[in-house]
Amino acid sequence: MLRKITTLGLGLVLLAGCGTEGVRETPAGPGDTSPATVEITMAEAQAAFDGLGDLAGALRDQDCAKIEHLTTGVESTIGGRVCAAAREGLAVPGLPAYRDPEFLLPARQDGEGGAWFAVLAKKPKPVYLIFVRADGRWRLDAGPIPVVGKAPEVEGGVEGEVTDASADPDAAVGARLAPTRHVAFLTDPAGVNGKGVSGVRFASGDPMRGLLTELVGAPGRVRPDHLSTDVRIEGPARALALPGGGSLVFHALRVVFAQKPGSGRSSLAHPRYRAADVRAFTGGTPKSVTGSEILVLATKVAKDNTMTTVGMRRVLADLAEGSG
């Protein structure tokens, strides 16, 4: 089960200072083979959220070691390379001071490692943030994920209990398959018209429809250069149950663009990425470039498996020499 808690006007504290204080761990009983469980306290969640101020400072100061200390999962994957490139001139947006958070706290999870909770911060603009407990502290795992449209209500009342999708048979399967179904959709050219062979559907106007159109048309836009695209799952998915048997899934994809000069050419005719960004990541001006862009997503999966993008953030995570 999860506890959904809303709080206003949280003060700033350092994430590194929250340590293990406020975490209640219940060991397994004698003869019980099930693992110990952990219950997240409100104080612990509040401290982790407020610690975003410390992460914002590390991003501003290009303190790569501190960014690594405060992040995990997809945000660590993004932050490591982006921070190093920022020191070489890559323009990186700052992290706003988010306010008016609504906490979604998983209760009594199996073991401290991997325990997680979600936050819907409503100001200055609504975003989702996912925190995961790793190496004894809460770290930002995914986010901010800007909300597209209206954030759905999770199962339960504003101050009531809501359910982790993995514990709800009606929601678990759709939640687990959401990342795979995204890959199937984004690698199916026929899906541009809404009737792809993958069978996965997104409504007209959904950001995924626009992204598929972009991927299908990308090779033609850079001719005579050669451009290939690939879509992969990046990291694990986590999900909350929604009323009626659906789920809200937080997950990430890696979109890879590999570009090389056309036959008989020694340089790219239509580079996909700016020369300054390529230099910041690679330190030079390579003839062929592979770019990795990460999509951090919040996806609503209905009981009939219809998917709707609820939140999306797209980040250039790496540029490397070569097109292999």
XYZ file of C-alpha atoms in Angstrom:
324
model
C 0.000 0.000 0.000
C 0.971 3.635 -0.382
C 0.233 6.734 1.637
C -0.594 9.872 -0.315
C 0.281 13.006 1.648
C 0.143 16.671 0.705
C 2.313 19.273 2.465
C 2.945 22.983 1.913
C 5.818 25.369 2.603
C 8.660 22.938 3.201
C 11.948 24.442 4.425
C 15.336 23.719 2.856
C 17.547 21.015 4.365
C 20.478 19.094 2.912
C 19.743 15.722 1.346
C 23.015 14.338 2.644
C 21.868 15.056 6.178
C 18.787 12.831 6.102
C 20.837 9.618 6.431
C 18.825 6.785 7.935
C 16.916 8.977 10.375
C 13.149 8.530 10.115
C 13.229 5.143 8.349
C 11.475 2.395 10.264
C 12.749 -1.092 9.449
C 10.829 -4.144 10.636
C 12.941 -7.319 10.720
C 11.480 -10.667 9.788
C 10.165 -12.699 12.680
C 11.728 -15.942 13.961
C 11.394 -18.647 11.350
C 10.018 -16.171 8.809
C 11.831 -16.414 5.465
C 10.379 -13.178 4.084
C 12.775 -10.187 3.969
C 12.715 -7.307 6.415
C 10.426 -4.465 5.422
C 10.933 -0.706 5.430
C 8.304 1.983 5.934
C 9.102 5.491 4.686
C 8.308 8.256 7.150
C 6.980 11.671 6.227
C 10.056 13.345 7.742
C 12.345 11.280 5.552
C 10.405 12.071 2.390
C 10.256 15.768 3.254
C 14.011 15.927 3.817
C 14.710 14.179 0.522
C 12.466 16.548 -1.404
C 13.907 19.642 0.231
C 17.381 18.366 -0.555
C 16.732 19.249 -4.196
C 18.119 22.667 -3.254
C 21.481 21.027 -2.654
C 21.306 19.286 -6.032
C 20.416 22.567 -7.733
C 23.556 24.105 -6.250
C 25.698 21.202 -7.441
C 24.317 21.575 -10.963
C 24.968 25.317 -10.893
C 28.535 24.805 -9.647
C 29.204 21.883 -12.023
C 30.167 19.787 -9.000
C 30.096 16.391 -10.705
C 31.068 14.423 -7.583
C 28.217 15.940 -5.594
C 25.734 15.325 -8.417
C 26.760 11.677 -8.390
C 26.321 11.603 -4.602
C 22.779 12.997 -4.800
C 21.428 11.038 -7.779
C 20.959 7.450 -8.864
C 19.402 5.534 -11.747
C 18.600 7.489 -14.881
C 19.471 10.852 -13.299
C 22.948 9.584 -12.441
C 23.329 8.300 -16.001
C 22.370 11.708 -17.376
C 24.191 13.783 -14.782
C 27.619 12.200 -15.105
C 28.186 12.880 -18.786
C 26.227 16.132 -18.880
C 28.157 17.589 -15.944
C 31.483 16.747 -17.570
C 30.302 18.293 -20.858
C 29.030 21.386 -19.027
C 32.579 22.035 -17.850
C 33.501 22.147 -21.551
C 30.799 24.624 -22.494
C 27.565 22.618 -22.807
C 24.546 24.748 -21.857
C 22.646 22.973 -19.078
C 19.344 24.229 -17.584
C 19.157 24.730 -13.841
C 16.882 22.954 -11.389
C 13.976 25.192 -10.265
C 12.918 25.491 -6.634
C 9.848 23.243 -6.672
C 7.012 23.870 -4.206
C 3.605 22.559 -3.144
C 4.576 18.868 -3.164
C 2.178 15.942 -2.970
C 3.904 12.823 -1.618
C 3.108 9.239 -2.637
C 4.832 6.972 -0.127
C 5.085 3.198 -0.627
C 4.562 1.475 2.723
C 6.444 -1.526 4.103
C 8.565 -2.313 1.088
C 10.820 -5.380 1.089
C 14.199 -4.184 2.334
C 15.744 -0.723 2.349
C 17.660 -1.037 -0.934
C 15.457 0.073 -3.829
C 12.713 1.587 -1.663
C 11.117 4.473 -3.542
C 8.492 7.180 -3.472
C 7.065 9.734 -5.891
C 6.380 13.446 -5.567
C 4.055 15.581 -7.662
C 5.410 19.116 -7.199
C 2.733 21.541 -8.409
C 4.715 24.810 -8.569
C 6.160 26.634 -10.460
C 4.834 24.108 -13.004
C 3.696 20.546 -12.217
C 6.419 17.903 -12.367
C 6.927 14.384 -11.085
C 10.061 13.443 -9.150
C 11.041 9.898 -8.200
C 13.338 9.227 -5.235
C 15.056 5.890 -4.585
C 16.968 4.812 -1.494
C 20.494 3.748 -2.476
C 23.633 3.324 -0.336
C 21.838 4.477 2.800
C 20.379 7.743 1.519
C 17.562 9.068 -0.644
C 18.692 10.066 -4.126
C 16.853 11.568 -7.081
C 16.254 8.701 -9.498
C 14.067 10.336 -12.163
C 12.904 13.881 -12.685
C 11.844 16.498 -12.995
C 9.278 15.054 -15.414
C 7.097 17.944 -16.664
C 3.410 17.045 -16.604
C 1.637 17.024 -19.964
C -1.964 18.064 -19.490
C -3.551 17.013 -16.174
C -1.952 14.670 -13.659
C -4.268 11.714 -12.959
C -5.554 10.944 -9.475
C -3.998 7.775 -8.122
C -6.197 5.176 -6.468
C -7.519 6.488 -3.137
C -8.392 9.875 -1.666
C -6.229 12.935 -1.151
C -5.328 11.801 2.359
C -6.157 8.122 1.873
C -4.185 5.051 0.945
C -3.284 4.233 -2.647
C -1.821 1.110 -4.156
C 1.476 0.255 -5.775
C 0.656 -1.173 -9.207
C 2.790 -4.253 -8.510
C 0.356 -5.179 -5.716
C -2.759 -4.732 -7.884
C -3.423 -7.663 -10.259
C -5.564 -5.453 -12.501
C -2.726 -2.943 -12.977
C 0.475 -4.961 -12.645
C 0.681 -6.495 -16.114
C -0.003 -3.278 -18.025
C 2.472 -1.377 -15.860
C 5.206 -3.963 -16.362
C 4.779 -4.015 -20.145
C 4.569 -0.238 -20.667
C 8.287 0.329 -21.504
C 8.349 -2.619 -23.934
C 5.193 -1.380 -25.643
C 6.778 2.072 -26.037
C 9.755 0.510 -27.821
C 7.426 -1.479 -30.079
C 5.507 1.674 -30.993
C 8.559 3.870 -31.623
C 10.201 1.271 -33.873
C 7.067 0.709 -35.976
C 7.013 3.159 -38.938
C 3.415 2.253 -39.770
C 2.363 3.643 -36.391
C 2.634 7.214 -37.730
C -0.889 6.826 -39.099
C -2.154 5.341 -35.854
C -2.481 1.800 -37.263
C 0.937 0.229 -36.781
C 1.597 -3.498 -36.884
C 2.740 -3.428 -33.232
C -0.855 -2.953 -32.086
C 0.198 -0.216 -29.647
C -1.902 2.952 -29.855
C -1.456 6.539 -28.719
C -4.112 9.168 -29.362
C -3.592 11.885 -31.951
C -1.677 14.758 -30.363
C 0.128 12.539 -27.854
C 3.890 13.358 -27.679
C 4.698 9.744 -28.614
C 2.937 10.168 -31.956
C 5.037 13.268 -32.628
C 8.245 11.489 -31.630
C 7.518 8.545 -33.931
C 6.910 10.956 -36.822
C 10.274 12.565 -36.052
C 12.105 9.226 -35.952
C 10.581 7.992 -39.194
C 11.454 11.212 -41.034
C 14.913 11.785 -39.514
C 16.994 9.812 -42.079
C 15.428 11.667 -45.004
C 16.128 15.056 -43.466
C 19.902 14.534 -43.348
C 20.546 12.987 -46.773
C 23.104 12.424 -48.240
C 24.288 11.567 -44.716
C 23.374 8.156 -43.340
C 21.339 8.185 -40.120
C 20.049 5.221 -38.143
C 17.836 5.293 -35.042
C 17.308 2.887 -32.182
C 15.083 2.888 -29.082
C 15.982 1.023 -25.882
C 14.600 0.666 -22.371
C 16.648 2.622 -19.826
C 16.463 1.329 -16.270
C 13.535 -0.131 -14.303
C 9.927 1.069 -14.291
C 7.963 1.970 -11.155
C 4.197 2.387 -11.060
C 1.186 3.459 -8.998
C -2.294 2.003 -9.401
C -5.084 4.183 -10.794
C -8.832 3.842 -10.212
C -10.471 1.345 -12.536
C -7.500 -0.988 -12.878
C -5.015 1.246 -14.696
C -1.575 2.475 -13.633
C 0.732 5.490 -13.714
C 4.147 4.263 -14.834
C 7.433 6.115 -14.374
C 10.101 4.875 -16.780
C 12.771 5.949 -19.256
C 13.856 5.220 -22.822
C 17.129 5.851 -24.610
C 16.828 7.059 -28.225
C 20.068 6.646 -30.184
C 20.888 8.530 -33.403
C 23.979 7.335 -35.320
C 25.036 9.639 -38.182
C 27.888 9.302 -40.681
C 28.802 11.009 -43.987
C 27.329 9.688 -47.195
C 29.358 7.790 -49.778
C 32.311 9.802 -51.098
C 32.031 12.495 -48.419
C 34.482 13.260 -45.622
C 32.145 15.282 -43.393
C 28.488 15.491 -42.450
C 26.323 17.545 -44.784
C 23.515 18.064 -42.243
C 24.790 17.477 -38.688
C 22.028 16.573 -36.285
C 23.838 18.126 -33.322
C 25.417 21.539 -32.889
C 29.196 21.663 -33.301
C 29.582 23.267 -29.853
C 27.685 20.419 -28.187
C 29.728 17.783 -30.041
C 32.961 19.456 -28.893
C 31.728 19.645 -25.299
C 31.047 15.900 -25.184
C 33.843 14.567 -27.419
C 36.558 17.217 -27.211
C 36.798 17.426 -31.000
C 34.982 17.488 -34.322
C 34.481 13.845 -35.308
C 33.268 12.924 -38.789
C 30.688 10.476 -37.443
C 28.630 10.970 -34.289
C 26.330 8.858 -32.133
C 23.939 10.787 -29.920
C 21.993 9.373 -26.976
C 18.845 11.193 -25.910
C 16.978 9.997 -22.839
C 13.214 10.303 -22.449
C 12.065 10.318 -18.829
C 8.360 9.511 -18.905
C 5.190 9.254 -16.871
C 2.630 7.166 -18.734
C -1.004 6.469 -17.905
C -1.935 2.898 -18.804
C -5.684 2.249 -18.856
C -7.225 -1.111 -17.973
C -7.614 -1.839 -21.701
C -3.847 -1.071 -22.114
C -4.456 2.219 -23.955
C -1.467 4.442 -23.140
C -1.373 8.214 -22.657
C 1.714 10.315 -22.014
C 1.230 12.195 -18.727
C 4.767 13.572 -18.338
C 7.853 13.782 -20.527
C 11.376 15.158 -20.360
C 13.885 14.794 -23.198
C 17.590 15.212 -22.468
C 20.705 14.977 -24.629
C 22.669 12.579 -22.412
C 25.754 11.827 -24.499
C 27.545 12.366 -27.802
C 30.320 10.034 -28.880
C 32.645 9.738 -31.851
C 31.698 7.119 -34.413
C 28.410 5.737 -35.696
C 28.684 2.179 -34.447
